[in-house]
Coordinates of C-alpha atoms in Angstrom, one line a residue:
M6 CA 112.3 77.4 209.3
E7 CA 114.9 74.7 208.6
L8 CA 113.5 71.3 207.5
S9 CA 115.0 67.8 207.8
A10 CA 117.3 66.3 205.2
T11 CA 114.5 63.9 204.3
S12 CA 112.2 66.8 203.5
E13 CA 115.0 68.3 201.4
V14 CA 114.8 65.6 198.8
R15 CA 111.1 64.9 198.9
R16 CA 109.4 64.7 195.5
P17 CA 111.7 67.1 193.5
W18 CA 110.2 66.1 190.2
W19 CA 106.6 66.7 191.5
T20 CA 107.7 70.2 192.6
L21 CA 109.3 70.8 189.2
T22 CA 106.1 69.6 187.4
L23 CA 104.0 72.1 189.4
L24 CA 106.5 74.9 188.7
V25 CA 106.3 74.1 185.0
F26 CA 102.5 74.2 185.0
L27 CA 102.6 77.6 186.9
L28 CA 105.1 79.0 184.5
I29 CA 103.0 77.9 181.5
M30 CA 99.9 79.6 183.0
S31 CA 101.9 82.7 183.8
L32 CA 102.7 83.0 180.1
M33 CA 99.1 82.3 179.1
D34 CA 97.8 85.0 181.4
R35 CA 100.4 87.3 180.1
I36 CA 100.1 86.9 176.3
I37 CA 96.5 85.9 175.7
L38 CA 95.9 89.6 174.8
S39 CA 97.8 89.1 171.6
L40 CA 94.8 87.0 170.4
L41 CA 92.4 89.7 171.4
V42 CA 93.8 92.7 169.6
Q43 CA 90.8 93.6 167.5
P44 CA 88.2 93.1 170.3
L45 CA 90.3 95.4 172.6
R46 CA 90.6 98.0 169.8
D47 CA 86.8 97.9 169.3
T48 CA 86.1 98.2 173.0
F49 CA 88.6 100.9 174.0
Q50 CA 89.4 102.5 170.6
I51 CA 93.2 102.1 171.0
S52 CA 96.0 102.3 168.5
D53 CA 98.7 99.8 167.7
V54 CA 101.2 101.7 169.9
Q55 CA 98.7 101.8 172.8
F56 CA 98.2 98.1 172.5
G57 CA 101.9 97.6 172.5
L58 CA 102.1 99.6 175.7
L59 CA 99.3 97.5 177.2
F60 CA 100.8 94.2 176.1
G61 CA 104.4 95.0 176.9
T62 CA 105.3 98.2 178.8
S63 CA 102.7 98.3 181.5
F64 CA 103.6 94.7 182.4
A65 CA 107.3 94.8 181.8
I66 CA 108.5 97.8 183.8
L67 CA 107.2 96.4 187.1
Y68 CA 108.0 92.8 186.2
G69 CA 111.6 93.7 185.5
L70 CA 112.1 96.0 188.5
L71 CA 110.3 93.8 191.1
G72 CA 112.2 90.8 189.9
F73 CA 115.2 91.9 192.0
P74 CA 113.4 92.1 195.4
A75 CA 111.5 88.9 194.5
A76 CA 114.8 87.2 193.7
R77 CA 116.3 88.4 197.1
L78 CA 113.3 86.9 198.8
A79 CA 113.8 83.7 196.8
D80 CA 117.5 83.6 197.8
T81 CA 116.7 84.1 201.6
K82 CA 113.1 83.4 202.5
N83 CA 110.4 80.7 202.0
R84 CA 109.9 80.2 198.3
K85 CA 106.8 78.0 198.6
R86 CA 104.9 80.9 200.1
L87 CA 106.4 83.4 197.6
V88 CA 105.2 81.3 194.6
F89 CA 101.7 80.7 196.0
C90 CA 101.2 84.4 196.8
G91 CA 102.4 85.5 193.4
A92 CA 100.2 83.0 191.6
I93 CA 97.1 84.1 193.4
L94 CA 97.9 87.7 192.7
W95 CA 98.5 87.4 189.0
A96 CA 95.4 85.1 188.6
G97 CA 93.3 87.6 190.4
C98 CA 94.5 90.5 188.2
T99 CA 93.9 88.4 185.1
A100 CA 90.3 87.6 186.1
A101 CA 89.7 91.3 187.2
S102 CA 90.9 92.4 183.7
G103 CA 87.8 90.8 182.3
F104 CA 85.7 93.4 184.2
A105 CA 87.9 96.5 183.2
Q106 CA 85.8 99.4 182.1
S107 CA 88.6 101.5 180.6
Y108 CA 92.0 101.3 179.0
E109 CA 93.6 102.8 182.1
Q110 CA 92.1 100.1 184.3
L111 CA 93.5 97.5 182.1
L112 CA 97.0 99.1 182.3
L113 CA 96.7 99.0 186.1
L114 CA 95.7 95.4 186.2
R115 CA 98.5 94.5 183.9
A116 CA 100.8 96.1 186.4
G117 CA 99.3 93.9 189.1
L118 CA 99.8 90.9 186.9
A119 CA 103.5 91.8 186.6
I120 CA 103.9 92.0 190.4
G121 CA 102.5 88.5 190.8
E122 CA 104.5 87.0 188.0
A123 CA 107.8 88.6 189.1
T124 CA 108.0 85.9 191.8
I125 CA 107.7 82.7 189.9
F126 CA 110.8 82.5 187.7
P127 CA 113.6 83.4 190.2
A128 CA 111.9 81.3 192.8
A129 CA 111.7 78.3 190.5
H130 CA 115.4 78.5 189.7
S131 CA 116.3 78.9 193.3
L132 CA 114.2 75.8 194.2
V133 CA 115.9 73.8 191.4
S134 CA 119.4 74.6 192.8
D135 CA 118.3 73.1 196.1
L136 CA 116.1 70.2 194.9
F137 CA 118.6 68.7 192.5
P138 CA 122.3 67.7 192.9
R139 CA 124.8 69.4 190.5
E140 CA 124.9 66.4 188.1
R141 CA 121.1 66.6 187.4
R142 CA 120.6 70.3 187.8
S143 CA 121.4 71.3 184.2
L144 CA 118.4 69.3 182.8
A145 CA 116.0 70.5 185.5
A146 CA 117.1 74.1 185.0
S147 CA 116.7 73.7 181.3
V148 CA 113.2 72.5 181.8
V149 CA 112.3 75.5 183.9
A150 CA 113.9 77.8 181.3
A151 CA 111.9 76.1 178.5
A152 CA 108.6 76.3 180.4
P153 CA 107.7 79.9 179.5
F154 CA 108.2 79.2 175.8
L155 CA 106.0 76.2 176.2
G156 CA 103.4 78.5 177.8
T157 CA 103.6 80.7 174.7
A158 CA 102.9 77.7 172.5
V159 CA 100.0 76.5 174.6
T160 CA 98.5 79.9 174.5
Y161 CA 98.6 80.2 170.7
M162 CA 97.6 76.6 169.9
G163 CA 94.8 76.5 172.4
G164 CA 93.9 80.2 172.8
G165 CA 92.4 80.6 169.4
V166 CA 90.2 77.5 169.8
L167 CA 89.2 78.7 173.3
I168 CA 88.2 82.1 172.0
Q169 CA 86.2 80.7 169.2
A170 CA 84.4 78.4 171.5
I171 CA 83.6 81.2 173.9
D172 CA 82.5 83.4 170.9
S173 CA 80.0 80.7 169.9
F174 CA 78.8 80.5 173.5
V175 CA 78.2 84.2 173.6
A176 CA 76.6 84.2 170.2
G177 CA 74.2 81.6 171.5
G178 CA 73.1 83.9 174.3
G179 CA 75.5 82.9 177.0
G180 CA 77.8 85.0 179.1
H181 CA 75.3 87.2 180.8
G182 CA 76.1 90.1 178.6
L183 CA 79.9 89.8 178.9
E184 CA 81.9 90.1 175.7
T185 CA 84.0 87.2 174.5
W186 CA 87.4 88.8 175.5
R187 CA 86.2 89.4 179.0
I188 CA 85.1 85.8 179.5
T189 CA 88.3 84.6 178.0
L190 CA 90.4 86.5 180.6
I191 CA 88.3 85.1 183.4
V192 CA 88.5 81.5 182.2
V193 CA 92.3 81.5 181.6
S194 CA 92.9 82.7 185.2
L195 CA 91.3 79.6 186.8
P196 CA 94.0 77.0 186.2
T197 CA 96.6 79.2 187.9
I198 CA 94.5 79.2 191.1
V199 CA 94.2 75.4 191.0
F200 CA 97.9 74.8 190.5
G201 CA 98.7 77.5 193.1
I202 CA 96.7 75.7 195.7
L203 CA 98.2 72.3 194.8
F204 CA 101.7 73.8 195.1
A205 CA 100.9 75.3 198.5
T206 CA 99.4 72.1 199.9
T207 CA 101.8 69.4 198.4
V208 CA 105.2 71.0 198.1
V209 CA 107.8 71.0 200.9
E210 CA 110.3 73.9 201.1
P211 CA 113.7 72.2 200.6
L212 CA 116.9 72.9 202.6
R213 CA 119.3 75.2 201.0
R214 CA 122.4 73.5 199.6
R215 CA 125.7 74.8 200.8
E216 CA 128.0 74.5 197.9
V217 CA 130.5 76.6 195.9
A218 CA 129.9 77.4 192.3
I219 CA 132.4 75.5 190.1
I220 CA 133.5 76.4 186.6
G221 CA 136.3 74.6 184.9
G222 CA 136.9 72.6 188.0
K223 CA 137.8 75.5 190.3
P224 CA 135.7 77.4 192.8
A225 CA 134.0 80.6 191.8
T226 CA 134.6 83.8 193.6
A227 CA 132.0 84.9 196.2
D228 CA 132.6 88.5 195.3
L229 CA 129.5 89.3 193.1
K230 CA 130.6 92.8 192.5
S231 CA 133.8 91.7 190.7
M232 CA 131.7 89.6 188.3
V233 CA 129.5 92.6 187.1
P234 CA 131.8 93.6 184.2
F235 CA 131.3 90.1 182.8
I236 CA 127.7 89.3 183.9
L237 CA 126.2 92.6 182.7
P238 CA 127.1 92.3 179.0
L239 CA 126.4 88.6 179.1
V240 CA 122.8 89.1 180.2
I241 CA 122.3 92.0 177.8
G242 CA 123.6 89.7 175.0
A243 CA 121.2 87.0 176.0
G244 CA 118.3 89.4 176.6
A245 CA 118.4 91.6 173.5
P246 CA 117.0 88.8 171.2
M247 CA 114.0 88.7 173.5
I248 CA 113.0 92.2 172.1
L249 CA 112.3 90.3 168.9
A250 CA 110.6 87.5 170.8
A251 CA 108.3 90.0 172.5
G252 CA 107.6 91.6 169.2
Y253 CA 106.6 88.3 167.6
A254 CA 104.5 87.3 170.7
A255 CA 102.5 90.5 170.4
W256 CA 102.1 90.8 166.6
A257 CA 102.7 87.4 164.9
P258 CA 99.1 86.2 165.0
E259 CA 97.9 89.6 163.8
T260 CA 100.6 89.5 161.0
L261 CA 99.5 86.1 159.9
M262 CA 95.9 87.1 159.7
T263 CA 96.2 90.6 158.1
E264 CA 99.2 90.1 155.8
Y265 CA 99.0 86.4 155.0
G266 CA 95.2 85.8 155.2
L267 CA 95.2 83.1 157.9
S268 CA 92.2 82.7 160.2
L269 CA 92.4 83.3 163.9
S270 CA 92.4 79.6 164.7
S271 CA 95.0 78.8 162.0
A272 CA 97.3 81.7 162.9
G273 CA 97.1 80.8 166.6
A274 CA 97.6 77.0 166.0
W275 CA 100.5 77.2 163.5
F276 CA 102.3 79.9 165.4
G277 CA 101.7 77.9 168.5
V278 CA 103.4 74.9 167.0
V279 CA 106.6 76.7 166.0
A280 CA 106.5 78.7 169.3
A281 CA 106.4 75.3 171.1
V282 CA 109.1 73.4 169.2
G283 CA 111.7 76.1 168.5
P284 CA 112.3 77.8 171.8
V285 CA 111.8 74.6 173.8
V286 CA 114.3 72.7 171.7
G287 CA 116.7 75.6 171.9
S288 CA 116.3 75.7 175.7
I289 CA 117.4 72.1 176.0
L290 CA 119.8 71.9 173.0
L291 CA 122.0 74.9 173.5
P292 CA 122.8 74.3 177.2
A293 CA 123.7 70.7 176.2
L294 CA 126.1 72.0 173.5
V295 CA 127.8 74.2 176.1
N296 CA 128.3 71.3 178.4
R297 CA 129.7 69.2 175.6
Q298 CA 132.6 71.6 175.1
R299 CA 134.7 69.8 177.6
G300 CA 138.0 70.9 176.1
R301 CA 137.2 74.6 176.8
P302 CA 136.7 76.5 180.0
F303 CA 132.9 76.9 180.7
V304 CA 132.8 80.6 180.0
E305 CA 134.6 80.3 176.7
A306 CA 132.2 77.5 175.6
L307 CA 129.2 79.5 176.7
L308 CA 130.2 82.6 174.7
L309 CA 131.2 80.6 171.6
V310 CA 127.8 78.8 171.4
C311 CA 125.8 82.0 172.2
T312 CA 127.6 84.2 169.7
A313 CA 127.3 81.6 166.8
A314 CA 123.6 81.1 167.6
V315 CA 122.9 84.9 167.6
V316 CA 124.7 85.4 164.2
I317 CA 122.8 82.6 162.5
G318 CA 119.5 83.2 164.2
T319 CA 119.5 86.9 163.4
A320 CA 120.2 86.2 159.7
I321 CA 117.2 83.8 159.6
F322 CA 114.9 86.3 161.3
I323 CA 115.9 89.0 158.8
A324 CA 115.4 86.8 155.7
S325 CA 112.3 84.8 156.5
P326 CA 109.7 87.7 156.8
L327 CA 110.9 89.1 153.5
Q328 CA 109.4 86.1 151.7
S329 CA 105.8 86.1 150.5
S330 CA 104.8 82.8 152.1
A331 CA 103.4 82.4 155.6
W332 CA 105.0 78.9 155.8
I333 CA 108.5 80.4 155.2
L334 CA 107.9 83.0 157.9
L335 CA 106.8 80.2 160.3
S336 CA 109.7 77.9 159.3
G337 CA 112.1 80.8 159.8
Y338 CA 110.7 81.4 163.2
L339 CA 111.0 77.7 164.1
V340 CA 114.7 77.5 163.2
G341 CA 115.6 81.0 164.3
S342 CA 113.9 80.6 167.7
I343 CA 115.9 77.4 168.4
L344 CA 119.0 79.6 168.2
L345 CA 118.1 83.0 169.4
F346 CA 115.7 82.2 172.2
G347 CA 117.9 79.2 173.2
V348 CA 120.7 81.7 173.9
Y349 CA 118.5 83.4 176.6
S350 CA 117.7 80.0 178.3
T351 CA 121.4 79.0 178.1
V352 CA 122.6 82.0 180.0
I353 CA 119.9 81.5 182.6
V354 CA 120.9 77.8 183.0
S355 CA 124.6 78.9 183.2
M356 CA 123.8 80.9 186.4
Q357 CA 123.4 77.5 188.2
F358 CA 127.2 77.1 187.7
I359 CA 128.5 80.7 187.4
A360 CA 126.7 82.2 190.4
P361 CA 128.0 81.8 194.0
E362 CA 125.5 80.2 196.4
G363 CA 123.0 82.6 197.7
V364 CA 122.7 84.9 194.7
R365 CA 121.5 82.5 191.9
A366 CA 118.0 83.8 191.9
T367 CA 119.3 87.4 191.9
L368 CA 121.4 86.7 188.8
V369 CA 118.5 85.0 187.1
A370 CA 116.5 88.1 187.9
C371 CA 119.2 90.2 186.3
T372 CA 118.7 88.2 183.1
T373 CA 114.9 88.3 183.2
F374 CA 115.0 92.0 183.8
I375 CA 116.7 92.4 180.4
G376 CA 115.0 89.6 178.6
S377 CA 111.4 89.8 180.0
G378 CA 111.4 93.3 181.5
L379 CA 113.1 95.7 179.2
A380 CA 112.7 93.5 176.1
L381 CA 108.9 93.1 176.7
S382 CA 108.6 96.8 177.3
I383 CA 110.4 97.7 174.1
G384 CA 109.5 94.9 171.6
P385 CA 105.7 95.2 171.2
P386 CA 105.5 99.1 171.0
L387 CA 108.6 99.1 168.8
V388 CA 107.0 96.9 166.2
G389 CA 103.8 98.9 166.4
F390 CA 105.8 102.2 166.0
L391 CA 107.9 100.8 163.1
K392 CA 104.7 99.5 161.4
E393 CA 102.9 102.8 161.7
N394 CA 105.7 105.2 161.0
V395 CA 108.5 103.5 159.1
S396 CA 107.9 100.2 157.4
G397 CA 104.1 100.3 156.6
G398 CA 103.7 96.6 157.4
Y399 CA 104.2 94.2 160.3
T400 CA 106.7 91.9 158.4
N401 CA 109.0 94.8 157.6
A402 CA 108.7 96.1 161.2
L403 CA 109.7 92.6 162.4
V404 CA 112.8 92.6 160.1
W405 CA 114.0 95.9 161.5
T406 CA 113.4 94.7 165.0
A407 CA 115.5 91.6 164.2
I408 CA 118.4 93.8 162.9
L409 CA 118.4 96.1 165.9
S410 CA 118.1 93.3 168.5
G411 CA 120.8 91.2 166.8
L412 CA 123.3 94.1 166.7
I413 CA 122.7 94.9 170.4
S414 CA 123.2 91.2 171.3
L415 CA 126.4 90.7 169.3
A416 CA 127.9 93.9 170.6
A417 CA 127.2 92.9 174.2
L418 CA 128.6 89.4 173.8
A419 CA 131.7 90.8 172.2
V420 CA 132.2 93.0 175.4
A421 CA 131.6 89.9 177.6
R422 CA 134.2 87.9 175.6
K423 CA 136.8 90.7 175.9
T424 CA 136.1 91.1 179.7
A425 CA 136.3 87.3 180.2
R426 CA 139.8 87.2 178.8
S427 CA 141.1 89.5 181.5
W428 CA 138.6 88.6 184.3
Q429 CA 140.0 86.6 187.1
G430 CA 136.8 84.6 187.6
P431 CA 135.6 81.1 188.3
D432 CA 138.2 79.2 186.1
G433 CA 141.1 81.6 187.0
R434 CA 141.5 82.9 183.5

């Protein structure tokens, strides 16, 4: 249904705020399990690899695959309804996980969580492209790209405190016989329902802007197929570092507790701080650096910034876990995440300018398929496998994961650069 021009510009920042809160909660509902590793081991008698499959693969396969149909719906249908339905579904699956009676039931509910969450990110970027004019869109898109990283931070900073509070409540006789981890999953599902209802009742679906993507001052081609040889290696280059991000998201708190002696609350709080500052700063800083390269074509500036960030960030992620101090590990994550995870956000933001009208959400879905789908399915079980079979410890497993993801990223970006030189794309080069 087409809405009036007045409705098109109604309260864009309010809509953006609700989208940010929903994105934060989607990450909390997704990664809270990383603070519940030992209770889940005790309840279901699972290995590190099985936990990696539960945390990553069971979620990521469906999340990545369903991102494409969800993106097409976001590009063509009512996005307000799509976001609301997705939020209610993933919140319901999170709450139901608190009542799971087997490992297999948890796997199925994680798959349901993935179906719901697959809607929010492409729909958010599609809404941003219609809510904000071109000159303000980069900032708004950067905020959306940063929101999931902020959700990671909120989970780690507040999750440990929440779990300890619930543990004390249960120890005092509360909870009606439910274990701490079960109550935690039920509690963290509730804010999503509240924000989902607010979104459905206060947001207006905006009109779709009819504009041509511009790079370097010239109109972009509408032939998406001709862009694939460039877009595919670009999104692989951006998504590969997220293998490392997913590995840290699953195992960093456990690493800080078992190998560095931090308590649950300290591990969660400190990792939450660096997980908040690093990726969020990178999501704002790196797109701004690309935009400041005014003497270069957009694609050239994008590849230059991303390649330099991956080289430096990978080196930091290799070196910092080899030190004996938890604070060096955390400091390395802080600086490295500004660079590596900022690359992922920068490529997502660039889709606002590279992508022709009508396929922006689809190209965002391509990026999240690699960065949140495949990377999340690979990262956690890979670290668990390396720890159990190769390295003997979490820190060494994280180092090997950094090496592998960095090499994949640099190789893909090199292909994208080579393709861009001969590709007759948006800036005619």
